[in-house]
Every structure is written in C-alpha cells, then in structure tokens.
GROMACS .gro file of C-alpha atoms in nm:
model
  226
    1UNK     CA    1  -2.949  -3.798  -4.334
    2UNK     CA    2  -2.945  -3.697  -3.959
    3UNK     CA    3  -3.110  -3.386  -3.855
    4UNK     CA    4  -2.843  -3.211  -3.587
    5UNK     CA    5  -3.022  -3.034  -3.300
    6UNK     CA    6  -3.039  -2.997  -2.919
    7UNK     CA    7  -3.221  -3.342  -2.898
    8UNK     CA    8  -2.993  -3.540  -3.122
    9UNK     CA    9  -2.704  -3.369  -2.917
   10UNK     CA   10  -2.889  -3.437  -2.577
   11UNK     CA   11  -2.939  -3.793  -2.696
   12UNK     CA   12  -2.586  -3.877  -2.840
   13UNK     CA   13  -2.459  -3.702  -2.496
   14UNK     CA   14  -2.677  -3.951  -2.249
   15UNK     CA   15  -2.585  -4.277  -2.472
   16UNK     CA   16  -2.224  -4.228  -2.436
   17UNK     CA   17  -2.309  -4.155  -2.063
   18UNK     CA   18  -2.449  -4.476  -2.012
   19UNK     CA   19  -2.163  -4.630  -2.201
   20UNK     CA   20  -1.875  -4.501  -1.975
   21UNK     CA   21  -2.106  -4.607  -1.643
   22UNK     CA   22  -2.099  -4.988  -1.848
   23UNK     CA   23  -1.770  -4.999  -1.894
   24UNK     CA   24  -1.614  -4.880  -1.553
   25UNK     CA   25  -1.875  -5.135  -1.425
   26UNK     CA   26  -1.682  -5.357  -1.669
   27UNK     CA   27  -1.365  -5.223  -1.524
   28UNK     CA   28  -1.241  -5.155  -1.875
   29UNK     CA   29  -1.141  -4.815  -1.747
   30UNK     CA   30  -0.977  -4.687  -2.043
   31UNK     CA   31  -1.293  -4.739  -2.239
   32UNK     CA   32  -1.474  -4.551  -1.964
   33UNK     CA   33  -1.217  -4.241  -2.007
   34UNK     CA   34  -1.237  -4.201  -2.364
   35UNK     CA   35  -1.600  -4.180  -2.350
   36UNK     CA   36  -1.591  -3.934  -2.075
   37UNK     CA   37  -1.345  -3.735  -2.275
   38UNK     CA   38  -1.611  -3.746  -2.533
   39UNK     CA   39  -1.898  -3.635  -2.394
   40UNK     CA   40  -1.651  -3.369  -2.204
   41UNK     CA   41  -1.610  -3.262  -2.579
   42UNK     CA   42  -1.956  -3.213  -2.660
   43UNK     CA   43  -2.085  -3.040  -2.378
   44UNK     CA   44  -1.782  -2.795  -2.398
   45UNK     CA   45  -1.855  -2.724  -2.781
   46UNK     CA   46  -2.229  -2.714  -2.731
   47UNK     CA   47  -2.453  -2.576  -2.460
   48UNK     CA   48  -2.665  -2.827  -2.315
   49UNK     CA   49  -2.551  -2.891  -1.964
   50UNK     CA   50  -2.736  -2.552  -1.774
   51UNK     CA   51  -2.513  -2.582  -1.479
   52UNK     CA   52  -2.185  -2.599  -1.694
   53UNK     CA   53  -2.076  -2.936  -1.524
   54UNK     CA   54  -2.194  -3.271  -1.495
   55UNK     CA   55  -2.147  -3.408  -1.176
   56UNK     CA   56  -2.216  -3.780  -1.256
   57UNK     CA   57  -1.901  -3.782  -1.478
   58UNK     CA   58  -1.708  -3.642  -1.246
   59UNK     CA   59  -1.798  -3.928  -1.021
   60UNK     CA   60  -1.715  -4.175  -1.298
   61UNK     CA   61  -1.360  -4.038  -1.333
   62UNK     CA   62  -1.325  -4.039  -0.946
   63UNK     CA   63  -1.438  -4.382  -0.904
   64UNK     CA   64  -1.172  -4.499  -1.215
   65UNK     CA   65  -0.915  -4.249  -1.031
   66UNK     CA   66  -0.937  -4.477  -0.718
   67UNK     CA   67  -0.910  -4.786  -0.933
   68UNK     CA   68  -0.576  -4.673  -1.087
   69UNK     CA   69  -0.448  -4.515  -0.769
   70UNK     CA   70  -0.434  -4.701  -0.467
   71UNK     CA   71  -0.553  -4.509  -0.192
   72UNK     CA   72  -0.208  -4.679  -0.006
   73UNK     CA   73   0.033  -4.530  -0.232
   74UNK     CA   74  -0.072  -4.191  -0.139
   75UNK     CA   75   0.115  -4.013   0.151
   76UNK     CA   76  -0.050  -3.853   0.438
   77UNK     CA   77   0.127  -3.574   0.460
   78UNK     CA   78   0.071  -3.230   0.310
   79UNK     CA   79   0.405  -3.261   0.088
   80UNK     CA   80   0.707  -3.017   0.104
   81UNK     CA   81   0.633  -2.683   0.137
   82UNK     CA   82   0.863  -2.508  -0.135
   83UNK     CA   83   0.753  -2.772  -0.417
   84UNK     CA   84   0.457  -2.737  -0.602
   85UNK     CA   85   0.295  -2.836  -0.894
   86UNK     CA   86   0.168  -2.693  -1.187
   87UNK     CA   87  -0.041  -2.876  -1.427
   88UNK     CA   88  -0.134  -2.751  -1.733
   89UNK     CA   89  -0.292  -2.956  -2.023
   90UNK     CA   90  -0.109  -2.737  -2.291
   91UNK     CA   91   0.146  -2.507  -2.330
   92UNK     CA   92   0.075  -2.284  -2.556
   93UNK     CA   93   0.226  -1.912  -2.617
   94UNK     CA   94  -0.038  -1.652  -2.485
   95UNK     CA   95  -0.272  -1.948  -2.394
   96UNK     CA   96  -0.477  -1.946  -2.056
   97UNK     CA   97  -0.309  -1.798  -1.826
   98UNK     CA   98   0.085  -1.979  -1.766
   99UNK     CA   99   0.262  -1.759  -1.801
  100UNK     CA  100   0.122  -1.485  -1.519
  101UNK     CA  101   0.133  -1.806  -1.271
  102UNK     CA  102   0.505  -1.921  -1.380
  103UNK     CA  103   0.613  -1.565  -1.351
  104UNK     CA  104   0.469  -1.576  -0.978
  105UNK     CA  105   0.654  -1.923  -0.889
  106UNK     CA  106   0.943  -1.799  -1.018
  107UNK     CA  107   0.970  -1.507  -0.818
  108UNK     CA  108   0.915  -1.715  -0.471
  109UNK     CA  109   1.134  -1.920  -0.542
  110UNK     CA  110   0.969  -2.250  -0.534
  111UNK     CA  111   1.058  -2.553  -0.677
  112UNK     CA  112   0.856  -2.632  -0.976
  113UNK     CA  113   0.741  -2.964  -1.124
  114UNK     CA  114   0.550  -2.864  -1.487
  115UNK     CA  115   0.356  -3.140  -1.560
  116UNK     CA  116   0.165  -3.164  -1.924
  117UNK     CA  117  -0.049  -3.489  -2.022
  118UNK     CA  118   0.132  -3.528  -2.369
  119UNK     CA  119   0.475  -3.424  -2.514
  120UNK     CA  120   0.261  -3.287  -2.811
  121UNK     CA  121   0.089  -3.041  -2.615
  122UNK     CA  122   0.441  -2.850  -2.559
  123UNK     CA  123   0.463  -2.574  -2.826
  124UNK     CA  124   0.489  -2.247  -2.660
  125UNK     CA  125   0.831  -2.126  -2.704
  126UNK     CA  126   0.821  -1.829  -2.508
  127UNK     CA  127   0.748  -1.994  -2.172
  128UNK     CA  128   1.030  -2.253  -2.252
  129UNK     CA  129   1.269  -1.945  -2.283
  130UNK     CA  130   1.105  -1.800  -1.971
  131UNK     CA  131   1.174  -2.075  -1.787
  132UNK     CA  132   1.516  -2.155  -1.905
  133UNK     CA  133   1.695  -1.942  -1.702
  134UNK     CA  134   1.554  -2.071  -1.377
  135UNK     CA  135   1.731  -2.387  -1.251
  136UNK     CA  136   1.429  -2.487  -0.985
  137UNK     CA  137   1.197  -2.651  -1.219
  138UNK     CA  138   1.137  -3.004  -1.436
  139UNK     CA  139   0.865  -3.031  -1.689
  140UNK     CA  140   0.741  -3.397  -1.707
  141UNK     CA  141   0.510  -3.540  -1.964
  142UNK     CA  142   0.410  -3.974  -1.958
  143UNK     CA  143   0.551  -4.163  -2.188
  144UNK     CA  144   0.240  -4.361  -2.209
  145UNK     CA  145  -0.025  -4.382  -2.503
  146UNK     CA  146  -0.343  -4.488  -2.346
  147UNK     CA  147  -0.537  -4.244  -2.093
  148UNK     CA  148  -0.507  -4.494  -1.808
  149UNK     CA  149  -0.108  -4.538  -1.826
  150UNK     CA  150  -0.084  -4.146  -1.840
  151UNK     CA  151  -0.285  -4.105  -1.501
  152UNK     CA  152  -0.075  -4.370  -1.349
  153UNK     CA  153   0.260  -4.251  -1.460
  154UNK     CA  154   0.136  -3.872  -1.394
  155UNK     CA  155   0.050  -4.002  -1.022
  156UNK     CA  156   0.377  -4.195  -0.932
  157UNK     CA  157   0.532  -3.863  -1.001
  158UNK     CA  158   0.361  -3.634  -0.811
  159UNK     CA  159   0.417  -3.887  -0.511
  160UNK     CA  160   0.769  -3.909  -0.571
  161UNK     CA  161   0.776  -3.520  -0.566
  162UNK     CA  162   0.601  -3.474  -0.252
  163UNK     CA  163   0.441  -3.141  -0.342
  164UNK     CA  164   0.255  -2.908  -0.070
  165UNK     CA  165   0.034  -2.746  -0.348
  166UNK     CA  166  -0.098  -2.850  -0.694
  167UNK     CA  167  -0.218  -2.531  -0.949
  168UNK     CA  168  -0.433  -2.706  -1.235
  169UNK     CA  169  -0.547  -2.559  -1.592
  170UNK     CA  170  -0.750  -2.789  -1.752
  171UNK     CA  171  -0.871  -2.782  -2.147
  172UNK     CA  172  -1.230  -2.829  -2.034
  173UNK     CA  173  -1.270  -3.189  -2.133
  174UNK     CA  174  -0.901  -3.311  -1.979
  175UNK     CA  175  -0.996  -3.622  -1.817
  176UNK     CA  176  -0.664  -3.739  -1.729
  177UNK     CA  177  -0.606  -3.427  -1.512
  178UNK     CA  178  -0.943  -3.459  -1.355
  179UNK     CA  179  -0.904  -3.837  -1.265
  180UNK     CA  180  -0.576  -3.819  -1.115
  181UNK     CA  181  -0.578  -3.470  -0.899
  182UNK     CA  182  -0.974  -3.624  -0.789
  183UNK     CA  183  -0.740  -3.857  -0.557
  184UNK     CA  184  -0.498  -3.630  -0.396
  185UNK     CA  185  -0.704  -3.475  -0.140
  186UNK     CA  186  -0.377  -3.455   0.099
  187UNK     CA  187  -0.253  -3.176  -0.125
  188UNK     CA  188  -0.391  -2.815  -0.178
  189UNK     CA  189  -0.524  -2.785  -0.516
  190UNK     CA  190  -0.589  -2.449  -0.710
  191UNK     CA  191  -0.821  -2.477  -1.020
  192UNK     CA  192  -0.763  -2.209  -1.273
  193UNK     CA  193  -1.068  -2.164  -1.452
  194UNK     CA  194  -0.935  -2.042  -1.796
  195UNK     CA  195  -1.274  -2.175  -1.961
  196UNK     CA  196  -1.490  -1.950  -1.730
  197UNK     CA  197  -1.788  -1.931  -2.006
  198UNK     CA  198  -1.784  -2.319  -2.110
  199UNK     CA  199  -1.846  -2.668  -1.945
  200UNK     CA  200  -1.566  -2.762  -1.807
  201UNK     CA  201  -1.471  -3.098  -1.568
  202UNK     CA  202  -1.297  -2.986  -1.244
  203UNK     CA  203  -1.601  -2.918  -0.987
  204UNK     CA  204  -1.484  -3.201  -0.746
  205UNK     CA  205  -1.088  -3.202  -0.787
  206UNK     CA  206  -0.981  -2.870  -0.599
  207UNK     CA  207  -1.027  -2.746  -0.324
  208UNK     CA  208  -1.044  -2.377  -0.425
  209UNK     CA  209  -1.105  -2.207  -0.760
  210UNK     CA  210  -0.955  -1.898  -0.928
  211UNK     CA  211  -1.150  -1.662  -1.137
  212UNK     CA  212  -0.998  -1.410  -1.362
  213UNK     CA  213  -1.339  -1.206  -1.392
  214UNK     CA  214  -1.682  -1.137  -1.255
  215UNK     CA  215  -1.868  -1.317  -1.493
  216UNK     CA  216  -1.668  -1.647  -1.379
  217UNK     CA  217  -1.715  -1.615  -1.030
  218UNK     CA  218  -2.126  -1.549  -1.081
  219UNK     CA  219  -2.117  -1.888  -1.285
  220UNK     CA  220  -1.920  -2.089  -1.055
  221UNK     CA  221  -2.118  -1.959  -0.733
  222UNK     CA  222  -2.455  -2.007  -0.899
  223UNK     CA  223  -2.451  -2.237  -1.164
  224UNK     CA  224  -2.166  -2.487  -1.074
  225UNK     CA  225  -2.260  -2.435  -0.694
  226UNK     CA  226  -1.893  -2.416  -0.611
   0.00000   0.00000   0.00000
C-alpha cells in the first residue's frame, strides 16, 4: 500500500520533473510533453505549487516550442489587423468564458480563426449555432495524434493566417497551447485566465492577462508575479 499525502505528491511531482528535463535533453520531445502535461495535471488537481505556476516547466515547453518551430518560419510582422485568433482548448456550452469573447469578435467584425487542440474537445452546440450565422470565421483542429504533430500543424496555421492578435483559454495543464503561442512573440497575445483559483501554465506565453474578478488579479500580481 502507498500512503497518499503532500510528500508522496511533492515527490511523484519532482520525478516526473526531472524526467521531462531528460528527455528534451534527449530531444524525444513528445516524451517531454506528456510528462509536462502530467505534472500540469497534478499541480492543477492538488495544491502544492504556492505561486500557482512553475516556471521551470514553462521553460521546458519553450525550449521544445523552439525545437518544433523554427524561429525562420515565423514572420516579422505583427499580422493583419482584422484577423485574429482565438484559441480555446475546449468548447464547451457555458464553459470558461467563449462565448462573451465570440460575441465581442463578432460584433467588430473581425475575421476569426477558432482554433481547438482536438476535434473531441468540440461539443458545445450553442456556440456552433452562434457562430453559424457569421460567415467571417473557420474553426481548425490538427489532424495529428501525438502532442508534437498538433503544435506543428497548430503553428503552420496560424502563420498561414497572419493574425494581428491571438486570445488564449487554456485548461490549466494544455501544453500544446502553451508550447506553441510561447514562440509567437510577433503577435499580441491575450491570456484568459478562466482557472483564476488553480495552477495553471501560461505565465510566459502572453503578453497581457485578463481577469474576470478581484481575487484573480491579487493572485496573478502577487503570487504568479505577472
């Protein structure tokens, strides 16, 4: 029998650290994501990380992120100022907060690239119906399996887009989202912080950070040390 506590946690947490630093040493990246996505996982479901981030993660992902991404692909410009992206790791009806920032896009007019990580995450009816009726938007999802070939795929479309803006809501532990929006420093990036009282990855892939109440803001500013 194992006894389950903060130490075992704390313990299991730091192994599986060390393991994702070996492998993207290794350069077996995908390794290295799934065990980031893992320890992502714990710290989100239990509280052990006091600053609700872990910044040497973050810097694994980044480092695999400029592995998969060639700095060189990457345009230097700031993207087309009408299209933007919104990246959400699920659609879900009356989950985080979609639909308020859809609505918004909508009524500016801009064009609209939805991007989602996996096909499966799509089951919220009502924003497909909401968005139905307006022709300036595509919703694209990798046809890849594997973590890597998602960030890749995800990437080639976002330069093909040419976006001016990127809005991102992350599940806390979504390290494809992280790793690939970690490299596109030439666009404006928006974190919506739906997870406002968890750990969440996302500290060092925007460049600013929405809050939808006090008690998110305090955390970010103070804890996180946004």
């Amino acid at each position: 029998m194992i006894k389950i506590n903060e130490n075992s946690i704390r313990i299991e947490y730091n192994k599986y650290k060390d393991k994702a630093k070996v492998s993207l040493e290794k350069k077996e990246l995908n390794k290295a994501l799934n065990y980031c996505e893992y320890i992502a996982l714990i710290a989100r479901g239990v509280p052990i990380s006091e600053d609700f981030c872990d910044l040497d993660v973050e810097k694994i992902l980044e480092e695999i992120g400029k592995e998969l991404i060639p700095k060189n692909e990457i345009p230097n410009s700031k993207g087309k100022e009408n299209r933007i992206i919104f990246y959400t790791t699920e659609i879900i009806d009356r989950g985080g907060l979609t639909e308020q920032y859809l609505n918004f896009f909508m009524s500016q007019n801009y064009e609209i690239l939805l991007v989602v990580p996996n096909k499966k995450n799509i089951t919220g009816n009502n924003y497909i119906n909401l968005l139905r009726n307006y022709k300036n938007y595509r919703i694209f999802y990798p046809k890849g399996n594997s973590r890597d070939s998602k960030i890749i795929e995800i990437s080639k479309e976002i330069i093909n887009f040419e976006p001016s803006k990127a809005f991102l809501q992350f599940v806390p532990n979504d390290v494809v989202g992280f790793t690939v929006f970690s490299q596109f420093k030439n666009i404006e990036r928006y974190y919506i912080d739906a997870n406002d009282h968890t750990f969440w990855l996302g500290v060092n892939c925007a460049d600013y950070f929405i809050e939808f109440r006090t008690f998110g803001y305090l955390i970010s500013k103070e804890e996180r040390k946004i």
